Structures are given as structure tokens and as C-alpha cells.
């Protein structure tokens, strides 16, 4: 199987691989299970000042990343391949675990990190950039968001996690938030691990975990239940089915 290949277009290539160079992701990179290369957008400016931005047409605050410069950078990274082209943007479609799985199933991704006030709309349309958001807030640039997207993808690549089954029981994988977790010591500051978890009854344990996942989802993210077609006030018995 071909290794997953990520290319990041940025004005700050020194920010990569960041935390992805450590732990399981870093070890997977060392083993060649995935790779990351960066493209310095400024290298594609043609003037002596290496200008990458200009004032917004029509006036307004901030600066806008220039279409011609960014297009040349994109073309240099992706002219001969068909990897998805993502643009990290607060106005983009919210990233979901489903989309992460789709991206992880491919051979790689190209991520454009915006800066300043935004990116010229013409290059977004002309180069088919998929705008992606990691939340309803604004960052100083797309780099932290790109690292987040790559983190979500790399961890579910085949062989990256120590236990491939562990990813199947996490938040959002079954449409629910994760159930509570416990480990030894059995008693801590007067609090005991729920007895069901040490009962040895695996069927009862799975049922308890599902019920707790539904409860937490109903309390904290009722929108997830609504999205899947269940009333937040009901048990949600159709949700959280485990893949294992």
C-alpha cells in the first residue's frame, strides 16, 4: 500500500511537522507509513520584495493572499496528482470524523494554510480548494488547523495506532461521545471504579458503556443525537453501535 503523502502550503514551514513529529505519528513517519512536505508560498512571488498579499478590493481592513502567487504554489505541489486540496478556513464546512476517514482512505492530501484577512476567491474556485473549518473561532493562520486535520488523519492510518481497535470506540465514531474511562487504583479519594467494569460480564459492560455514551451525548451534544434522527430526550438505542 502506498504511503499517505501530505503537502502543506504555508508561509511558515518551520511550524511543521510540529507535534506530529512525536509519539505514534512521529514513529509512523520514521517507518515511512506517511510523509509530510512543505511548500513555502513566498517562494512563488515574483517581485523583489517577495510580496504575497495585497489590500482588499473594495477597501477594508487587513490584507488578502494573492491569487497568482498562491496558484503557482498550488500548481507546483499538485500539478501531476489528484490528492484533495484543502483550504483551512473558518467559513469552511466543519470537519467531521466521516470526512477524516475519507481522507485517510486516499493516498494523501494537499493543505493550504491561509493568513491575513483571507484568500482571493478566484484561486479558491480556479484550483478547486475545499474549504474546511475545525471550529467556530478564528486562528491567526491555517497552520494550527492543518496540524489538527493531519493529526486526525494520521492516527487512523493502518498500523499507526498501537491497537487498531481502539479507534473504533472513540468519540464520534459511533455517532456518540465516548463513555467514561477508569483504571487502577480501584479506589481513589473515596471514589470507586463502577462495579460493572470489574464484573467480568462483557455483555453488561458494553451495555453500560453504550448507556453512558448516550447519556453524555444527550447532556453535552444533543445535536449529535438530532443529526442521527433521535430525540435528545430518548434513550438513543439506535446509536453508538460498535464496529468491533
JSON list of C-alpha atoms in Angstrom, two decimals:
[
{"chain": "A", "resi": 1, "resn": "UNK", "atom": "CA", "xyz": [0.00, 0.00, 0.00]},
{"chain": "A", "resi": 2, "resn": "UNK", "atom": "CA", "xyz": [1.31, 3.44, -0.94]},
{"chain": "A", "resi": 3, "resn": "UNK", "atom": "CA", "xyz": [2.29, 5.65, 2.00]},
{"chain": "A", "resi": 4, "resn": "UNK", "atom": "CA", "xyz": [0.00, 8.57, 2.77]},
{"chain": "A", "resi": 5, "resn": "UNK", "atom": "CA", "xyz": [1.58, 11.79, 1.49]},
{"chain": "A", "resi": 6, "resn": "UNK", "atom": "CA", "xyz": [0.71, 15.23, 2.87]},
{"chain": "A", "resi": 7, "resn": "UNK", "atom": "CA", "xyz": [1.83, 18.50, 1.31]},
{"chain": "A", "resi": 8, "resn": "UNK", "atom": "CA", "xyz": [1.29, 21.76, 3.21]},
{"chain": "A", "resi": 9, "resn": "UNK", "atom": "CA", "xyz": [1.45, 25.17, 1.56]},
{"chain": "A", "resi": 10, "resn": "UNK", "atom": "CA", "xyz": [2.37, 27.77, 4.15]},
{"chain": "A", "resi": 11, "resn": "UNK", "atom": "CA", "xyz": [4.27, 30.97, 4.88]},
{"chain": "A", "resi": 12, "resn": "UNK", "atom": "CA", "xyz": [5.70, 29.27, 7.98]},
{"chain": "A", "resi": 13, "resn": "UNK", "atom": "CA", "xyz": [7.07, 25.82, 7.00]},
{"chain": "A", "resi": 14, "resn": "UNK", "atom": "CA", "xyz": [9.10, 25.73, 10.22]},
{"chain": "A", "resi": 15, "resn": "UNK", "atom": "CA", "xyz": [5.84, 25.07, 12.09]},
{"chain": "A", "resi": 16, "resn": "UNK", "atom": "CA", "xyz": [5.74, 21.54, 10.63]},
{"chain": "A", "resi": 17, "resn": "UNK", "atom": "CA", "xyz": [5.68, 18.70, 11.48]},
{"chain": "A", "resi": 18, "resn": "UNK", "atom": "CA", "xyz": [5.20, 20.19, 14.96]},
{"chain": "A", "resi": 19, "resn": "UNK", "atom": "CA", "xyz": [3.70, 17.71, 17.40]},
{"chain": "A", "resi": 20, "resn": "UNK", "atom": "CA", "xyz": [3.25, 15.22, 14.57]},
{"chain": "A", "resi": 21, "resn": "UNK", "atom": "CA", "xyz": [6.96, 14.50, 14.75]},
{"chain": "A", "resi": 22, "resn": "UNK", "atom": "CA", "xyz": [6.44, 12.83, 18.14]},
{"chain": "A", "resi": 23, "resn": "UNK", "atom": "CA", "xyz": [4.65, 9.86, 19.65]},
{"chain": "A", "resi": 24, "resn": "UNK", "atom": "CA", "xyz": [2.80, 7.43, 17.35]},
{"chain": "A", "resi": 25, "resn": "UNK", "atom": "CA", "xyz": [2.59, 9.84, 14.42]},
{"chain": "A", "resi": 26, "resn": "UNK", "atom": "CA", "xyz": [6.30, 10.56, 14.57]},
{"chain": "A", "resi": 27, "resn": "UNK", "atom": "CA", "xyz": [7.19, 6.89, 14.74]},
{"chain": "A", "resi": 28, "resn": "UNK", "atom": "CA", "xyz": [4.89, 6.17, 11.81]},
{"chain": "A", "resi": 29, "resn": "UNK", "atom": "CA", "xyz": [6.64, 8.89, 9.83]},
{"chain": "A", "resi": 30, "resn": "UNK", "atom": "CA", "xyz": [10.02, 7.34, 10.64]},
{"chain": "A", "resi": 31, "resn": "UNK", "atom": "CA", "xyz": [8.72, 3.98, 9.43]},
{"chain": "A", "resi": 32, "resn": "UNK", "atom": "CA", "xyz": [7.61, 5.57, 6.16]},
{"chain": "A", "resi": 33, "resn": "UNK", "atom": "CA", "xyz": [3.89, 5.00, 6.73]},
{"chain": "A", "resi": 34, "resn": "UNK", "atom": "CA", "xyz": [3.23, 8.64, 5.93]},
{"chain": "A", "resi": 35, "resn": "UNK", "atom": "CA", "xyz": [5.23, 11.65, 4.80]},
{"chain": "A", "resi": 36, "resn": "UNK", "atom": "CA", "xyz": [4.95, 15.40, 5.06]},
{"chain": "A", "resi": 37, "resn": "UNK", "atom": "CA", "xyz": [6.50, 18.05, 2.83]},
{"chain": "A", "resi": 38, "resn": "UNK", "atom": "CA", "xyz": [6.03, 21.79, 2.98]},
{"chain": "A", "resi": 39, "resn": "UNK", "atom": "CA", "xyz": [5.90, 24.41, 0.25]},
{"chain": "A", "resi": 40, "resn": "UNK", "atom": "CA", "xyz": [6.89, 27.97, 1.06]},
{"chain": "A", "resi": 41, "resn": "UNK", "atom": "CA", "xyz": [4.25, 30.12, -0.64]},
{"chain": "A", "resi": 42, "resn": "UNK", "atom": "CA", "xyz": [6.56, 33.14, -0.63]},
{"chain": "A", "resi": 43, "resn": "UNK", "atom": "CA", "xyz": [8.94, 31.33, -2.99]},
{"chain": "A", "resi": 44, "resn": "UNK", "atom": "CA", "xyz": [6.39, 31.87, -5.77]},
{"chain": "A", "resi": 45, "resn": "UNK", "atom": "CA", "xyz": [6.25, 35.65, -5.52]},
{"chain": "A", "resi": 46, "resn": "UNK", "atom": "CA", "xyz": [7.91, 37.34, -8.49]},
{"chain": "A", "resi": 47, "resn": "UNK", "atom": "CA", "xyz": [8.78, 40.80, -7.19]},
{"chain": "A", "resi": 48, "resn": "UNK", "atom": "CA", "xyz": [11.97, 41.63, -5.34]},
{"chain": "A", "resi": 49, "resn": "UNK", "atom": "CA", "xyz": [10.09, 42.06, -2.04]},
{"chain": "A", "resi": 50, "resn": "UNK", "atom": "CA", "xyz": [8.53, 38.57, -2.39]},
{"chain": "A", "resi": 51, "resn": "UNK", "atom": "CA", "xyz": [5.07, 40.04, -1.87]},
{"chain": "A", "resi": 52, "resn": "UNK", "atom": "CA", "xyz": [2.31, 37.51, -1.20]},
{"chain": "A", "resi": 53, "resn": "UNK", "atom": "CA", "xyz": [-0.57, 39.76, -0.17]},
{"chain": "A", "resi": 54, "resn": "UNK", "atom": "CA", "xyz": [-2.33, 42.99, -1.12]},
{"chain": "A", "resi": 55, "resn": "UNK", "atom": "CA", "xyz": [-5.13, 45.24, 0.14]},
{"chain": "A", "resi": 56, "resn": "UNK", "atom": "CA", "xyz": [-8.75, 44.02, -0.21]},
{"chain": "A", "resi": 57, "resn": "UNK", "atom": "CA", "xyz": [-10.56, 45.11, -3.36]},
{"chain": "A", "resi": 58, "resn": "UNK", "atom": "CA", "xyz": [-13.31, 47.48, -2.32]},
{"chain": "A", "resi": 59, "resn": "UNK", "atom": "CA", "xyz": [-11.47, 48.54, 0.80]},
{"chain": "A", "resi": 60, "resn": "UNK", "atom": "CA", "xyz": [-11.49, 47.21, 4.32]},
{"chain": "A", "resi": 61, "resn": "UNK", "atom": "CA", "xyz": [-9.12, 46.05, 7.00]},
{"chain": "A", "resi": 62, "resn": "UNK", "atom": "CA", "xyz": [-6.35, 43.51, 6.64]},
{"chain": "A", "resi": 63, "resn": "UNK", "atom": "CA", "xyz": [-4.63, 42.01, 3.63]},
{"chain": "A", "resi": 64, "resn": "UNK", "atom": "CA", "xyz": [-5.58, 39.26, 1.17]},
{"chain": "A", "resi": 65, "resn": "UNK", "atom": "CA", "xyz": [-3.37, 36.44, -0.09]},
{"chain": "A", "resi": 66, "resn": "UNK", "atom": "CA", "xyz": [-2.78, 36.99, -3.81]},
{"chain": "A", "resi": 67, "resn": "UNK", "atom": "CA", "xyz": [-4.35, 34.59, -6.31]},
{"chain": "A", "resi": 68, "resn": "UNK", "atom": "CA", "xyz": [-1.42, 34.50, -8.73]},
{"chain": "A", "resi": 69, "resn": "UNK", "atom": "CA", "xyz": [1.20, 33.71, -6.11]},
{"chain": "A", "resi": 70, "resn": "UNK", "atom": "CA", "xyz": [-0.88, 31.05, -4.36]},
{"chain": "A", "resi": 71, "resn": "UNK", "atom": "CA", "xyz": [-1.91, 29.44, -7.66]},
{"chain": "A", "resi": 72, "resn": "UNK", "atom": "CA", "xyz": [1.73, 28.97, -8.66]},
{"chain": "A", "resi": 73, "resn": "UNK", "atom": "CA", "xyz": [2.44, 27.36, -5.28]},
{"chain": "A", "resi": 74, "resn": "UNK", "atom": "CA", "xyz": [-0.53, 25.02, -5.62]},
{"chain": "A", "resi": 75, "resn": "UNK", "atom": "CA", "xyz": [0.44, 24.06, -9.17]},
{"chain": "A", "resi": 76, "resn": "UNK", "atom": "CA", "xyz": [3.97, 23.24, -8.07]},
{"chain": "A", "resi": 77, "resn": "UNK", "atom": "CA", "xyz": [2.67, 20.85, -5.42]},
{"chain": "A", "resi": 78, "resn": "UNK", "atom": "CA", "xyz": [-0.17, 19.19, -7.25]},
{"chain": "A", "resi": 79, "resn": "UNK", "atom": "CA", "xyz": [0.13, 19.54, -10.99]},
{"chain": "A", "resi": 80, "resn": "UNK", "atom": "CA", "xyz": [0.51, 15.81, -11.58]},
{"chain": "A", "resi": 81, "resn": "UNK", "atom": "CA", "xyz": [-1.62, 14.27, -8.82]},
{"chain": "A", "resi": 82, "resn": "UNK", "atom": "CA", "xyz": [-5.26, 14.21, -7.77]},
{"chain": "A", "resi": 83, "resn": "UNK", "atom": "CA", "xyz": [-4.97, 14.49, -3.99]},
{"chain": "A", "resi": 84, "resn": "UNK", "atom": "CA", "xyz": [-7.77, 16.54, -2.37]},
{"chain": "A", "resi": 85, "resn": "UNK", "atom": "CA", "xyz": [-6.87, 20.21, -1.99]},
{"chain": "A", "resi": 86, "resn": "UNK", "atom": "CA", "xyz": [-8.00, 21.65, 1.32]},
{"chain": "A", "resi": 87, "resn": "UNK", "atom": "CA", "xyz": [-8.01, 25.28, 2.40]},
{"chain": "A", "resi": 88, "resn": "UNK", "atom": "CA", "xyz": [-8.19, 25.83, 6.14]},
{"chain": "A", "resi": 89, "resn": "UNK", "atom": "CA", "xyz": [-10.88, 28.47, 6.57]},
{"chain": "A", "resi": 90, "resn": "UNK", "atom": "CA", "xyz": [-13.32, 29.47, 9.37]},
{"chain": "A", "resi": 91, "resn": "UNK", "atom": "CA", "xyz": [-16.06, 29.71, 6.76]},
{"chain": "A", "resi": 92, "resn": "UNK", "atom": "CA", "xyz": [-15.44, 26.18, 5.52]},
{"chain": "A", "resi": 93, "resn": "UNK", "atom": "CA", "xyz": [-17.52, 23.09, 6.11]},
{"chain": "A", "resi": 94, "resn": "UNK", "atom": "CA", "xyz": [-16.90, 21.72, 9.63]},
{"chain": "A", "resi": 95, "resn": "UNK", "atom": "CA", "xyz": [-14.51, 18.79, 9.71]},
{"chain": "A", "resi": 96, "resn": "UNK", "atom": "CA", "xyz": [-16.16, 15.52, 10.71]},
{"chain": "A", "resi": 97, "resn": "UNK", "atom": "CA", "xyz": [-14.82, 12.10, 11.57]},
{"chain": "A", "resi": 98, "resn": "UNK", "atom": "CA", "xyz": [-16.54, 10.80, 8.44]},
{"chain": "A", "resi": 99, "resn": "UNK", "atom": "CA", "xyz": [-14.56, 13.22, 6.26]},
{"chain": "A", "resi": 100, "resn": "UNK", "atom": "CA", "xyz": [-11.38, 12.32, 8.14]},
{"chain": "A", "resi": 101, "resn": "UNK", "atom": "CA", "xyz": [-11.94, 8.64, 7.30]},
{"chain": "A", "resi": 102, "resn": "UNK", "atom": "CA", "xyz": [-12.50, 9.51, 3.64]},
{"chain": "A", "resi": 103, "resn": "UNK", "atom": "CA", "xyz": [-9.24, 11.47, 3.50]},
{"chain": "A", "resi": 104, "resn": "UNK", "atom": "CA", "xyz": [-7.32, 8.73, 5.33]},
{"chain": "A", "resi": 105, "resn": "UNK", "atom": "CA", "xyz": [-8.53, 6.19, 2.77]},
{"chain": "A", "resi": 106, "resn": "UNK", "atom": "CA", "xyz": [-6.83, 8.13, -0.03]},
{"chain": "A", "resi": 107, "resn": "UNK", "atom": "CA", "xyz": [-3.18, 8.45, -0.95]},
{"chain": "A", "resi": 108, "resn": "UNK", "atom": "CA", "xyz": [-2.69, 11.88, 0.56]},
{"chain": "A", "resi": 109, "resn": "UNK", "atom": "CA", "xyz": [-3.84, 15.47, 0.87]},
{"chain": "A", "resi": 110, "resn": "UNK", "atom": "CA", "xyz": [-2.73, 18.97, -0.03]},
{"chain": "A", "resi": 111, "resn": "UNK", "atom": "CA", "xyz": [-3.47, 21.62, 2.60]},
{"chain": "A", "resi": 112, "resn": "UNK", "atom": "CA", "xyz": [-3.30, 25.36, 2.00]},
{"chain": "A", "resi": 113, "resn": "UNK", "atom": "CA", "xyz": [-2.77, 27.49, 5.10]},
{"chain": "A", "resi": 114, "resn": "UNK", "atom": "CA", "xyz": [-4.27, 30.93, 4.76]},
{"chain": "A", "resi": 115, "resn": "UNK", "atom": "CA", "xyz": [-3.02, 34.03, 6.52]},
{"chain": "A", "resi": 116, "resn": "UNK", "atom": "CA", "xyz": [-4.05, 37.67, 6.76]},
{"chain": "A", "resi": 117, "resn": "UNK", "atom": "CA", "xyz": [-7.70, 38.56, 6.09]},
{"chain": "A", "resi": 118, "resn": "UNK", "atom": "CA", "xyz": [-8.29, 35.72, 3.66]},
{"chain": "A", "resi": 119, "resn": "UNK", "atom": "CA", "xyz": [-7.52, 34.23, 0.25]},
{"chain": "A", "resi": 120, "resn": "UNK", "atom": "CA", "xyz": [-8.51, 35.67, -3.14]},
{"chain": "A", "resi": 121, "resn": "UNK", "atom": "CA", "xyz": [-11.76, 33.92, -4.06]},
{"chain": "A", "resi": 122, "resn": "UNK", "atom": "CA", "xyz": [-10.63, 33.39, -7.64]},
{"chain": "A", "resi": 123, "resn": "UNK", "atom": "CA", "xyz": [-7.87, 30.95, -6.69]},
{"chain": "A", "resi": 124, "resn": "UNK", "atom": "CA", "xyz": [-10.25, 29.04, -4.42]},
{"chain": "A", "resi": 125, "resn": "UNK", "atom": "CA", "xyz": [-12.56, 28.44, -7.36]},
{"chain": "A", "resi": 126, "resn": "UNK", "atom": "CA", "xyz": [-9.93, 28.02, -10.08]},
{"chain": "A", "resi": 127, "resn": "UNK", "atom": "CA", "xyz": [-7.89, 25.44, -8.16]},
{"chain": "A", "resi": 128, "resn": "UNK", "atom": "CA", "xyz": [-10.86, 23.61, -6.63]},
{"chain": "A", "resi": 129, "resn": "UNK", "atom": "CA", "xyz": [-9.96, 24.22, -2.99]},
{"chain": "A", "resi": 130, "resn": "UNK", "atom": "CA", "xyz": [-12.23, 22.54, -0.44]},
{"chain": "A", "resi": 131, "resn": "UNK", "atom": "CA", "xyz": [-12.69, 24.96, 2.44]},
{"chain": "A", "resi": 132, "resn": "UNK", "atom": "CA", "xyz": [-12.52, 23.17, 5.79]},
{"chain": "A", "resi": 133, "resn": "UNK", "atom": "CA", "xyz": [-13.13, 24.52, 9.29]},
{"chain": "A", "resi": 134, "resn": "UNK", "atom": "CA", "xyz": [-12.10, 22.93, 12.59]},
{"chain": "A", "resi": 135, "resn": "UNK", "atom": "CA", "xyz": [-14.47, 25.09, 14.66]},
{"chain": "A", "resi": 136, "resn": "UNK", "atom": "CA", "xyz": [-16.40, 28.31, 15.03]},
{"chain": "A", "resi": 137, "resn": "UNK", "atom": "CA", "xyz": [-13.48, 30.50, 16.02]},
{"chain": "A", "resi": 138, "resn": "UNK", "atom": "CA", "xyz": [-10.69, 32.39, 14.29]},
{"chain": "A", "resi": 139, "resn": "UNK", "atom": "CA", "xyz": [-7.00, 31.48, 14.44]},
{"chain": "A", "resi": 140, "resn": "UNK", "atom": "CA", "xyz": [-4.02, 33.62, 13.45]},
{"chain": "A", "resi": 141, "resn": "UNK", "atom": "CA", "xyz": [-3.43, 31.34, 10.47]},
{"chain": "A", "resi": 142, "resn": "UNK", "atom": "CA", "xyz": [-4.22, 27.98, 8.97]},
{"chain": "A", "resi": 143, "resn": "UNK", "atom": "CA", "xyz": [-1.16, 26.18, 10.31]},
{"chain": "A", "resi": 144, "resn": "UNK", "atom": "CA", "xyz": [-2.60, 25.02, 13.67]},
{"chain": "A", "resi": 145, "resn": "UNK", "atom": "CA", "xyz": [-5.76, 23.91, 11.86]},
{"chain": "A", "resi": 146, "resn": "UNK", "atom": "CA", "xyz": [-3.72, 21.99, 9.28]},
{"chain": "A", "resi": 147, "resn": "UNK", "atom": "CA", "xyz": [-1.84, 20.19, 12.06]},
{"chain": "A", "resi": 148, "resn": "UNK", "atom": "CA", "xyz": [-5.18, 19.28, 13.64]},
{"chain": "A", "resi": 149, "resn": "UNK", "atom": "CA", "xyz": [-6.51, 17.85, 10.38]},
{"chain": "A", "resi": 150, "resn": "UNK", "atom": "CA", "xyz": [-3.36, 15.84, 9.80]},
{"chain": "A", "resi": 151, "resn": "UNK", "atom": "CA", "xyz": [-3.41, 14.58, 13.39]},
{"chain": "A", "resi": 152, "resn": "UNK", "atom": "CA", "xyz": [-6.94, 13.27, 12.90]},
{"chain": "A", "resi": 153, "resn": "UNK", "atom": "CA", "xyz": [-5.99, 11.58, 9.63]},
{"chain": "A", "resi": 154, "resn": "UNK", "atom": "CA", "xyz": [-2.62, 10.08, 10.54]},
{"chain": "A", "resi": 155, "resn": "UNK", "atom": "CA", "xyz": [-3.79, 8.43, 13.74]},
{"chain": "A", "resi": 156, "resn": "UNK", "atom": "CA", "xyz": [-6.27, 6.25, 11.82]},
{"chain": "A", "resi": 157, "resn": "UNK", "atom": "CA", "xyz": [-3.92, 5.23, 9.03]},
{"chain": "A", "resi": 158, "resn": "UNK", "atom": "CA", "xyz": [-3.41, 1.44, 9.03]},
{"chain": "A", "resi": 159, "resn": "UNK", "atom": "CA", "xyz": [-0.77, 0.38, 11.53]},
{"chain": "A", "resi": 160, "resn": "UNK", "atom": "CA", "xyz": [-0.23, 3.79, 13.13]},
{"chain": "A", "resi": 161, "resn": "UNK", "atom": "CA", "xyz": [-2.10, 3.18, 16.39]},
{"chain": "A", "resi": 162, "resn": "UNK", "atom": "CA", "xyz": [-0.79, 0.52, 18.71]},
{"chain": "A", "resi": 163, "resn": "UNK", "atom": "CA", "xyz": [-4.23, -1.09, 18.86]},
{"chain": "A", "resi": 164, "resn": "UNK", "atom": "CA", "xyz": [-6.24, -0.53, 15.68]},
{"chain": "A", "resi": 165, "resn": "UNK", "atom": "CA", "xyz": [-9.46, -1.42, 17.52]},
{"chain": "A", "resi": 166, "resn": "UNK", "atom": "CA", "xyz": [-9.07, 1.47, 19.96]},
{"chain": "A", "resi": 167, "resn": "UNK", "atom": "CA", "xyz": [-10.08, 3.98, 17.31]},
{"chain": "A", "resi": 168, "resn": "UNK", "atom": "CA", "xyz": [-13.42, 2.26, 16.83]},
{"chain": "A", "resi": 169, "resn": "UNK", "atom": "CA", "xyz": [-14.67, 3.13, 20.31]},
{"chain": "A", "resi": 170, "resn": "UNK", "atom": "CA", "xyz": [-13.87, 6.83, 20.43]},
{"chain": "A", "resi": 171, "resn": "UNK", "atom": "CA", "xyz": [-15.98, 9.96, 20.37]},
{"chain": "A", "resi": 172, "resn": "UNK", "atom": "CA", "xyz": [-17.97, 10.46, 17.13]},
{"chain": "A", "resi": 173, "resn": "UNK", "atom": "CA", "xyz": [-17.04, 7.08, 15.62]},
{"chain": "A", "resi": 174, "resn": "UNK", "atom": "CA", "xyz": [-20.46, 5.67, 16.58]},
{"chain": "A", "resi": 175, "resn": "UNK", "atom": "CA", "xyz": [-22.35, 8.97, 16.43]},
{"chain": "A", "resi": 176, "resn": "UNK", "atom": "CA", "xyz": [-21.91, 9.46, 20.18]},
{"chain": "A", "resi": 177, "resn": "UNK", "atom": "CA", "xyz": [-19.43, 10.94, 22.60]},
{"chain": "A", "resi": 178, "resn": "UNK", "atom": "CA", "xyz": [-17.18, 8.48, 24.38]},
{"chain": "A", "resi": 179, "resn": "UNK", "atom": "CA", "xyz": [-18.19, 6.74, 27.57]},
{"chain": "A", "resi": 180, "resn": "UNK", "atom": "CA", "xyz": [-16.24, 7.48, 30.79]},
{"chain": "A", "resi": 181, "resn": "UNK", "atom": "CA", "xyz": [-12.93, 5.67, 31.33]},
{"chain": "A", "resi": 182, "resn": "UNK", "atom": "CA", "xyz": [-11.41, 4.26, 34.53]},
{"chain": "A", "resi": 183, "resn": "UNK", "atom": "CA", "xyz": [-8.25, 2.41, 35.54]},
{"chain": "A", "resi": 184, "resn": "UNK", "atom": "CA", "xyz": [-6.44, 1.33, 38.70]},
{"chain": "A", "resi": 185, "resn": "UNK", "atom": "CA", "xyz": [-6.31, 2.08, 41.58]},
{"chain": "A", "resi": 186, "resn": "UNK", "atom": "CA", "xyz": [-9.73, 0.63, 42.36]},
{"chain": "A", "resi": 187, "resn": "UNK", "atom": "CA", "xyz": [-10.38, 3.34, 44.95]},
{"chain": "A", "resi": 188, "resn": "UNK", "atom": "CA", "xyz": [-9.13, 6.92, 44.68]},
{"chain": "A", "resi": 189, "resn": "UNK", "atom": "CA", "xyz": [-10.02, 9.77, 47.04]},
{"chain": "A", "resi": 190, "resn": "UNK", "atom": "CA", "xyz": [-13.07, 7.86, 48.19]},
{"chain": "A", "resi": 191, "resn": "UNK", "atom": "CA", "xyz": [-14.33, 7.13, 44.67]},
{"chain": "A", "resi": 192, "resn": "UNK", "atom": "CA", "xyz": [-14.62, 3.56, 43.38]},
{"chain": "A", "resi": 193, "resn": "UNK", "atom": "CA", "xyz": [-14.45, 2.29, 39.81]},
{"chain": "A", "resi": 194, "resn": "UNK", "atom": "CA", "xyz": [-18.04, 1.36, 38.84]},
{"chain": "A", "resi": 195, "resn": "UNK", "atom": "CA", "xyz": [-18.55, -2.24, 39.89]},
{"chain": "A", "resi": 196, "resn": "UNK", "atom": "CA", "xyz": [-19.90, -3.26, 36.48]},
{"chain": "A", "resi": 197, "resn": "UNK", "atom": "CA", "xyz": [-16.48, -2.62, 34.92]},
{"chain": "A", "resi": 198, "resn": "UNK", "atom": "CA", "xyz": [-14.78, -5.17, 37.15]},
{"chain": "A", "resi": 199, "resn": "UNK", "atom": "CA", "xyz": [-17.59, -7.73, 36.97]},
{"chain": "A", "resi": 200, "resn": "UNK", "atom": "CA", "xyz": [-16.12, -9.69, 34.06]},
{"chain": "A", "resi": 201, "resn": "UNK", "atom": "CA", "xyz": [-19.52, -9.60, 32.34]},
{"chain": "A", "resi": 202, "resn": "UNK", "atom": "CA", "xyz": [-18.52, -8.24, 28.94]},
{"chain": "A", "resi": 203, "resn": "UNK", "atom": "CA", "xyz": [-22.06, -8.00, 27.64]},
{"chain": "A", "resi": 204, "resn": "UNK", "atom": "CA", "xyz": [-23.13, -5.94, 30.64]},
{"chain": "A", "resi": 205, "resn": "UNK", "atom": "CA", "xyz": [-20.01, -3.78, 30.33]},
{"chain": "A", "resi": 206, "resn": "UNK", "atom": "CA", "xyz": [-20.76, -2.98, 26.69]},
{"chain": "A", "resi": 207, "resn": "UNK", "atom": "CA", "xyz": [-24.36, -2.15, 27.55]},
{"chain": "A", "resi": 208, "resn": "UNK", "atom": "CA", "xyz": [-23.22, 0.17, 30.40]},
{"chain": "A", "resi": 209, "resn": "UNK", "atom": "CA", "xyz": [-20.71, 1.92, 28.15]},
{"chain": "A", "resi": 210, "resn": "UNK", "atom": "CA", "xyz": [-23.35, 2.47, 25.49]},
{"chain": "A", "resi": 211, "resn": "UNK", "atom": "CA", "xyz": [-25.81, 3.87, 28.01]},
{"chain": "A", "resi": 212, "resn": "UNK", "atom": "CA", "xyz": [-23.18, 6.22, 29.42]},
{"chain": "A", "resi": 213, "resn": "UNK", "atom": "CA", "xyz": [-22.23, 7.36, 25.92]},
{"chain": "A", "resi": 214, "resn": "UNK", "atom": "CA", "xyz": [-25.88, 8.15, 25.16]},
{"chain": "A", "resi": 215, "resn": "UNK", "atom": "CA", "xyz": [-26.25, 9.99, 28.49]},
{"chain": "A", "resi": 216, "resn": "UNK", "atom": "CA", "xyz": [-23.17, 12.15, 27.94]},
{"chain": "A", "resi": 217, "resn": "UNK", "atom": "CA", "xyz": [-24.14, 12.89, 24.35]},
{"chain": "A", "resi": 218, "resn": "UNK", "atom": "CA", "xyz": [-27.65, 13.91, 25.41]},
{"chain": "A", "resi": 219, "resn": "UNK", "atom": "CA", "xyz": [-26.24, 16.21, 28.10]},
{"chain": "A", "resi": 220, "resn": "UNK", "atom": "CA", "xyz": [-23.34, 17.77, 26.19]},
{"chain": "A", "resi": 221, "resn": "UNK", "atom": "CA", "xyz": [-24.01, 17.38, 22.45]},
{"chain": "A", "resi": 222, "resn": "UNK", "atom": "CA", "xyz": [-27.72, 16.77, 21.84]},
{"chain": "A", "resi": 223, "resn": "UNK", "atom": "CA", "xyz": [-27.17, 17.99, 18.28]},
{"chain": "A", "resi": 224, "resn": "UNK", "atom": "CA", "xyz": [-25.39, 14.70, 17.55]},
{"chain": "A", "resi": 225, "resn": "UNK", "atom": "CA", "xyz": [-28.49, 12.74, 18.51]},
{"chain": "A", "resi": 226, "resn": "UNK", "atom": "CA", "xyz": [-30.70, 15.06, 16.48]},
{"chain": "A", "resi": 227, "resn": "UNK", "atom": "CA", "xyz": [-28.42, 14.73, 13.46]},
{"chain": "A", "resi": 228, "resn": "UNK", "atom": "CA", "xyz": [-28.73, 10.96, 13.62]},
{"chain": "A", "resi": 229, "resn": "UNK", "atom": "CA", "xyz": [-32.51, 11.14, 13.95]},
{"chain": "A", "resi": 230, "resn": "UNK", "atom": "CA", "xyz": [-33.07, 10.52, 17.66]},
{"chain": "A", "resi": 231, "resn": "UNK", "atom": "CA", "xyz": [-34.76, 12.75, 20.18]},
{"chain": "A", "resi": 232, "resn": "UNK", "atom": "CA", "xyz": [-32.27, 14.02, 22.81]},
{"chain": "A", "resi": 233, "resn": "UNK", "atom": "CA", "xyz": [-34.79, 13.02, 25.44]},
{"chain": "A", "resi": 234, "resn": "UNK", "atom": "CA", "xyz": [-34.94, 9.36, 24.39]},
{"chain": "A", "resi": 235, "resn": "UNK", "atom": "CA", "xyz": [-32.57, 6.53, 25.06]},
{"chain": "A", "resi": 236, "resn": "UNK", "atom": "CA", "xyz": [-30.92, 6.67, 21.63]},
{"chain": "A", "resi": 237, "resn": "UNK", "atom": "CA", "xyz": [-30.91, 2.90, 21.42]},
{"chain": "A", "resi": 238, "resn": "UNK", "atom": "CA", "xyz": [-30.13, 3.03, 17.69]},
{"chain": "A", "resi": 239, "resn": "UNK", "atom": "CA", "xyz": [-26.87, 4.87, 18.25]},
{"chain": "A", "resi": 240, "resn": "UNK", "atom": "CA", "xyz": [-23.37, 4.04, 19.33]},
{"chain": "A", "resi": 241, "resn": "UNK", "atom": "CA", "xyz": [-23.23, 0.59, 17.77]},
{"chain": "A", "resi": 242, "resn": "UNK", "atom": "CA", "xyz": [-19.65, -0.60, 17.99]},
{"chain": "A", "resi": 243, "resn": "UNK", "atom": "CA", "xyz": [-17.79, -1.67, 14.88]},
{"chain": "A", "resi": 244, "resn": "UNK", "atom": "CA", "xyz": [-15.84, -4.43, 16.64]}
]
